[in-house]
């Protein structure tokens, strides 16, 4: 990042998000979110809605807080001791950070796919069956088989693995592993899927497959995706949120963000002046 | 000059060769500015000269020291009267010993036959000749080779490559020390065992159910018949090891899970070193803890319930051995559990699994090969453990599966067989080597299985 560029070295302490951060049919809504790692503030007063069946892309330079924000949406940051979260997170009407909120139930409704494919050291079948078993979603073996098959079909992996469901999930290629992780997430039947740079460890062909998959999945799920690739954001999302140094700078329709950004920081980023 | 003096001289000459070689290299290169003309840095030329000077002379020195005694003795024997040469090996040895003593003391006070005195003089003569010859040879070789290498120094000489090759060989030799030692131990045990199996049939030893190694050494002694069936010993070893593992595996594993998954950093910093202190307690201390505290306690508790517990029970030894092994298992398991990538934990938690589900279904299976490997290593440790069982398990070779009775183990028997005055031709003593061989094979097999298990699963999952 070029700090000396007069256009972008402006004071952003009092910056207000431009564009349209809110949605009429919000599936998830976050208000006035501040996140701290020990004493360091990682997110400054961010408010954002994710509409139902919408794909929202979060972009921005490294360290801008987009992944942190995403991980707060299903309380994955609970596992980090030094992390402190303020603000209001809602999944429809439920308060995600309410003291009575059951994290297990929340994560069943808001699934997450990570940057690096992380299949369990189990068979392909067991990887997908893991979530349904944990949540007791299948009453019989037939049920479970069906859930596994449907999930793999929806993740576009069924035809490639149907003959070797008992093989180790870790033996698949990187792209297949990531689709396996998506199948694993779908199998629990979430309402929202969070994706944290799901393609950054994959080659272009595998990436293209995952992007296709995201488009299909958005018919049934609400998706928030963090990505480093602006092309990817442009291809898969309906709305794009641009983060900069822990602040949400701009949220707009993806097309508008990439063709006619409202904020100069957004413009600087998408035209490649920094990031 | 004696040998140590020669050694010092050789080292001094090496140092001189180093400096001369280095200086010569700089001169050949044309001063300090010409060093770039050299194939290697000047230090390498110096080292090469030192190696040329030192290694052959030190090798000659070593070989000379090893063989000169033998050669001199042979010469002496050749010159002894034919009547003495016809003596048996042990009598000849005695005779030579007398000769050596007289030669050393240089005393005629010892009453000896004239031919012995003559031989002693001859021995002294030969020794001084040998020593002088050695000094001359060493000095000539060292100086000659130092000169040779000094003359060879030129800009084209690949000194660095040569020096590095020499050091590669030195490193290889160091690495082989462990291998050769192991091989040496194995062979010595094998040879003694073969001697044992000449007097006791192999299958009687391996499958015999009776162990009572006391036997008459001389015809007029009263002793047992000597039964060498190793089964009761191995059964006792297994019994105690099983008891130990029943204690150590769950306790160690759960301690590891607690420490790596649940404990706060504060608790961890206290508990982990405390567990490691347990590993640092000498086994002999565990031994008397078992013999003086645990065993009487078990006996008293048992009698309260109307059970007759031997005061040296397998249970006491096994329990204490189990406690001893806990830190072994917990620290190995802790390492492998910590090595399970955070991404797997996140993946499981992200699907809505609880912490304990994540541990049971993802972390433990992923860490299992490492854990199994650790357990098998702990088993071979339990089998080879000696002090605790010597003090707490007893000597009676009972073939029993009852942990309340006294049993004995392979290691205990090896200790008792070899402690004190022994005759090394008796099967009683030799049986210790056969037991050692069996024990070695068993732990070797366990360790190989452990390594195979670890390797197999690692290939599959990483």
PDB file of C-alpha atoms in Angstrom, chain A residues 71 76 79 104 107 112 114 118-122 130 134-135 170 184-185, chain B residues 343-344 346-354 357-358 361-362 366 460-461:
ATOM      1  CA  UNK A  71     -15.490 -15.389  11.295  1.00  0.00           C
ATOM      2  CA  UNK A  76     -15.537 -18.938  15.067  1.00  0.00           C
ATOM      3  CA  UNK A  79     -11.784 -19.999  19.960  1.00  0.00           C
ATOM      4  CA  UNK A 104     -23.593 -25.495  18.262  1.00  0.00           C
ATOM      5  CA  UNK A 107     -23.021 -23.060  13.557  1.00  0.00           C
ATOM      6  CA  UNK A 112     -18.279 -21.966   7.142  1.00  0.00           C
ATOM      7  CA  UNK A 114     -12.177 -22.195   5.099  1.00  0.00           C
ATOM      8  CA  UNK A 118      -9.373 -29.116   5.606  1.00  0.00           C
ATOM      9  CA  UNK A 119     -11.013 -32.505   5.137  1.00  0.00           C
ATOM     10  CA  UNK A 120     -10.878 -34.709   8.218  1.00  0.00           C
ATOM     11  CA  UNK A 121      -8.554 -37.705   8.077  1.00  0.00           C
ATOM     12  CA  UNK A 122     -11.561 -39.926   7.435  1.00  0.00           C
ATOM     13  CA  UNK A 130     -19.811 -36.048  10.203  1.00  0.00           C
ATOM     14  CA  UNK A 134     -23.124 -34.728  15.246  1.00  0.00           C
ATOM     15  CA  UNK A 135     -26.487 -33.024  14.946  1.00  0.00           C
ATOM     16  CA  UNK A 170      -7.323 -36.311   2.157  1.00  0.00           C
ATOM     17  CA  UNK A 184     -19.700 -31.297   4.385  1.00  0.00           C
ATOM     18  CA  UNK A 185     -21.059 -27.864   5.212  1.00  0.00           C
TER      19      UNK A 185
ATOM     20  CA  UNK B 343      -7.717 -26.147  10.533  1.00  0.00           C
ATOM     21  CA  UNK B 344      -9.158 -29.556  11.458  1.00  0.00           C
ATOM     22  CA  UNK B 346     -11.928 -25.191  12.985  1.00  0.00           C
ATOM     23  CA  UNK B 347     -13.516 -27.456  10.397  1.00  0.00           C
ATOM     24  CA  UNK B 348     -15.211 -29.542  13.029  1.00  0.00           C
ATOM     25  CA  UNK B 349     -16.258 -26.605  15.209  1.00  0.00           C
ATOM     26  CA  UNK B 350     -17.492 -24.794  12.109  1.00  0.00           C
ATOM     27  CA  UNK B 351     -19.874 -27.657  11.429  1.00  0.00           C
ATOM     28  CA  UNK B 352     -21.371 -27.167  14.851  1.00  0.00           C
ATOM     29  CA  UNK B 353     -19.586 -29.978  16.636  1.00  0.00           C
ATOM     30  CA  UNK B 354     -18.886 -29.397  20.308  1.00  0.00           C
ATOM     31  CA  UNK B 357     -17.098 -34.206  19.802  1.00  0.00           C
ATOM     32  CA  UNK B 358     -14.242 -32.556  17.983  1.00  0.00           C
ATOM     33  CA  UNK B 361     -14.078 -37.772  16.438  1.00  0.00           C
ATOM     34  CA  UNK B 362     -11.482 -35.628  14.748  1.00  0.00           C
ATOM     35  CA  UNK B 366      -6.004 -37.804  13.491  1.00  0.00           C
ATOM     36  CA  UNK B 460      -2.552 -42.235   4.483  1.00  0.00           C
ATOM     37  CA  UNK B 461      -3.540 -38.986   6.136  1.00  0.00           C
TER      38      UNK B 461
END
